[in-house]
Amino acid sequence: ELGDDGKKMTIVATKGSFDMAYPPLILASTAAAFGWDVVVFHTFWGLDILHEEKSADLKLSAVGNPNMPLPNSIAALPGMDRMATKMMQKKIDENGTATIQELIDLSLEQGVDLQACQMTIELMDYDEDDFYDGVTTGVGAATALQHMAESDVQLLV
């Protein structure tokens, strides 16, 4: 049931890197905790967040990230993405921050509709069984646009 204000939010998740998995899941689960009707439409690389196997191995890109304390020439060296990911995972563990899996579970428990773009499923040759239980598969752009049109808040992440 919707909260007192009946707000709706649609988030479009287009990036599937380790650091970009967090914003849509944190925002979605927080809005749902306030009683909002929340949809997160995952498309292109964002679909990997919902893919059970791939989400366990998301990487943080060190190249082109202006907040990395490394110049791009060093960040581009082999193994730097793996190292940056391990450093961020360690920081998350030490801080007690929820994991991606925990945020997916929390979002689903709170009624967030985590949607997988059908066109991208076909494009990436994924099987619908590859996604976490509770993920809505077979969603097209028209359905996502309809929810966006009805939403108070629309975000592209």
JSON list of C-alpha atoms in Angstrom, two decimals, residues 10-17 20-26 28-29 38-51 55 58 100 103-104 107-108 112-122 124 126 131-132 134-141 144 148 155-157:
[
{"chain": "A", "resi": 10, "resn": "THR", "atom": "CA", "xyz": [10.89, 5.49, -11.44]},
{"chain": "A", "resi": 11, "resn": "ILE", "atom": "CA", "xyz": [14.63, 4.93, -11.64]},
{"chain": "A", "resi": 12, "resn": "VAL", "atom": "CA", "xyz": [16.30, 3.83, -14.88]},
{"chain": "A", "resi": 13, "resn": "ALA", "atom": "CA", "xyz": [19.52, 1.96, -14.12]},
{"chain": "A", "resi": 14, "resn": "THR", "atom": "CA", "xyz": [21.82, 1.87, -17.16]},
{"chain": "A", "resi": 15, "resn": "LYS", "atom": "CA", "xyz": [25.23, 1.19, -15.63]},
{"chain": "A", "resi": 16, "resn": "GLY", "atom": "CA", "xyz": [26.32, -2.13, -14.21]},
{"chain": "A", "resi": 17, "resn": "SER", "atom": "CA", "xyz": [29.60, -1.31, -12.52]},
{"chain": "A", "resi": 20, "resn": "MET", "atom": "CA", "xyz": [26.84, 2.30, -9.93]},
{"chain": "A", "resi": 21, "resn": "ALA", "atom": "CA", "xyz": [24.82, -0.61, -8.53]},
{"chain": "A", "resi": 22, "resn": "TYR", "atom": "CA", "xyz": [24.46, 1.18, -5.21]},
{"chain": "A", "resi": 23, "resn": "PRO", "atom": "CA", "xyz": [22.66, 4.46, -6.11]},
{"chain": "A", "resi": 24, "resn": "PRO", "atom": "CA", "xyz": [19.50, 2.97, -7.66]},
{"chain": "A", "resi": 25, "resn": "LEU", "atom": "CA", "xyz": [19.17, 0.32, -4.95]},
{"chain": "A", "resi": 26, "resn": "ILE", "atom": "CA", "xyz": [19.74, 2.73, -2.06]},
{"chain": "A", "resi": 28, "resn": "ALA", "atom": "CA", "xyz": [14.70, 2.69, -4.30]},
{"chain": "A", "resi": 29, "resn": "SER", "atom": "CA", "xyz": [14.78, 0.97, -0.92]},
{"chain": "A", "resi": 38, "resn": "VAL", "atom": "CA", "xyz": [8.99, 2.43, -6.75]},
{"chain": "A", "resi": 39, "resn": "VAL", "atom": "CA", "xyz": [10.09, 0.88, -10.03]},
{"chain": "A", "resi": 40, "resn": "VAL", "atom": "CA", "xyz": [13.71, 0.42, -11.05]},
{"chain": "A", "resi": 41, "resn": "PHE", "atom": "CA", "xyz": [13.95, -0.34, -14.77]},
{"chain": "A", "resi": 42, "resn": "HIS", "atom": "CA", "xyz": [17.32, -2.00, -15.51]},
{"chain": "A", "resi": 43, "resn": "THR", "atom": "CA", "xyz": [18.54, -1.79, -19.08]},
{"chain": "A", "resi": 44, "resn": "PHE", "atom": "CA", "xyz": [21.78, -2.41, -20.95]},
{"chain": "A", "resi": 45, "resn": "TRP", "atom": "CA", "xyz": [24.71, -2.83, -18.49]},
{"chain": "A", "resi": 46, "resn": "GLY", "atom": "CA", "xyz": [22.40, -1.97, -15.58]},
{"chain": "A", "resi": 47, "resn": "LEU", "atom": "CA", "xyz": [20.78, -5.35, -16.17]},
{"chain": "A", "resi": 48, "resn": "ASP", "atom": "CA", "xyz": [23.90, -7.03, -14.73]},
{"chain": "A", "resi": 49, "resn": "ILE", "atom": "CA", "xyz": [22.88, -5.73, -11.28]},
{"chain": "A", "resi": 50, "resn": "LEU", "atom": "CA", "xyz": [19.91, -8.12, -11.35]},
{"chain": "A", "resi": 51, "resn": "HIS", "atom": "CA", "xyz": [21.79, -11.05, -12.92]},
{"chain": "A", "resi": 55, "resn": "SER", "atom": "CA", "xyz": [26.11, -9.11, -9.91]},
{"chain": "A", "resi": 58, "resn": "LEU", "atom": "CA", "xyz": [30.70, -6.35, -10.69]},
{"chain": "A", "resi": 100, "resn": "ILE", "atom": "CA", "xyz": [24.49, -5.31, -3.42]},
{"chain": "A", "resi": 103, "resn": "LEU", "atom": "CA", "xyz": [20.10, -4.16, -1.08]},
{"chain": "A", "resi": 104, "resn": "ILE", "atom": "CA", "xyz": [18.39, -6.25, -3.77]},
{"chain": "A", "resi": 107, "resn": "SER", "atom": "CA", "xyz": [14.29, -3.64, -2.11]},
{"chain": "A", "resi": 108, "resn": "LEU", "atom": "CA", "xyz": [12.26, -6.70, -3.07]},
{"chain": "A", "resi": 112, "resn": "VAL", "atom": "CA", "xyz": [10.25, -2.28, -5.08]},
{"chain": "A", "resi": 113, "resn": "ASP", "atom": "CA", "xyz": [9.53, -3.53, -8.58]},
{"chain": "A", "resi": 114, "resn": "LEU", "atom": "CA", "xyz": [12.99, -4.41, -9.96]},
{"chain": "A", "resi": 115, "resn": "GLN", "atom": "CA", "xyz": [12.40, -4.70, -13.69]},
{"chain": "A", "resi": 116, "resn": "ALA", "atom": "CA", "xyz": [14.61, -6.29, -16.34]},
{"chain": "A", "resi": 117, "resn": "CYS", "atom": "CA", "xyz": [14.36, -4.81, -19.85]},
{"chain": "A", "resi": 118, "resn": "GLN", "atom": "CA", "xyz": [13.18, -7.52, -22.24]},
{"chain": "A", "resi": 119, "resn": "MET", "atom": "CA", "xyz": [15.04, -6.10, -25.23]},
{"chain": "A", "resi": 120, "resn": "THR", "atom": "CA", "xyz": [18.29, -6.12, -23.26]},
{"chain": "A", "resi": 121, "resn": "ILE", "atom": "CA", "xyz": [17.67, -9.67, -22.00]},
{"chain": "A", "resi": 122, "resn": "GLU", "atom": "CA", "xyz": [17.42, -10.75, -25.64]},
{"chain": "A", "resi": 124, "resn": "MET", "atom": "CA", "xyz": [22.65, -9.96, -24.10]},
{"chain": "A", "resi": 126, "resn": "TYR", "atom": "CA", "xyz": [20.38, -13.87, -21.02]},
{"chain": "A", "resi": 131, "resn": "PHE", "atom": "CA", "xyz": [17.90, -13.16, -12.49]},
{"chain": "A", "resi": 132, "resn": "TYR", "atom": "CA", "xyz": [17.18, -13.00, -8.78]},
{"chain": "A", "resi": 134, "resn": "GLY", "atom": "CA", "xyz": [11.31, -11.60, -7.51]},
{"chain": "A", "resi": 135, "resn": "VAL", "atom": "CA", "xyz": [12.74, -9.62, -10.43]},
{"chain": "A", "resi": 136, "resn": "THR", "atom": "CA", "xyz": [10.11, -8.70, -13.03]},
{"chain": "A", "resi": 137, "resn": "THR", "atom": "CA", "xyz": [11.26, -9.85, -16.46]},
{"chain": "A", "resi": 138, "resn": "GLY", "atom": "CA", "xyz": [9.76, -9.19, -19.85]},
{"chain": "A", "resi": 139, "resn": "VAL", "atom": "CA", "xyz": [9.31, -5.47, -19.31]},
{"chain": "A", "resi": 140, "resn": "GLY", "atom": "CA", "xyz": [9.46, -3.27, -22.38]},
{"chain": "A", "resi": 141, "resn": "ALA", "atom": "CA", "xyz": [10.23, 0.39, -22.84]},
{"chain": "A", "resi": 144, "resn": "ALA", "atom": "CA", "xyz": [8.71, 1.74, -18.27]},
{"chain": "A", "resi": 148, "resn": "MET", "atom": "CA", "xyz": [7.70, 7.30, -15.65]},
{"chain": "A", "resi": 155, "resn": "LEU", "atom": "CA", "xyz": [15.86, 9.37, -12.18]},
{"chain": "A", "resi": 156, "resn": "LEU", "atom": "CA", "xyz": [18.38, 8.15, -14.75]},
{"chain": "A", "resi": 157, "resn": "VAL", "atom": "CA", "xyz": [21.36, 6.45, -13.12]}
]
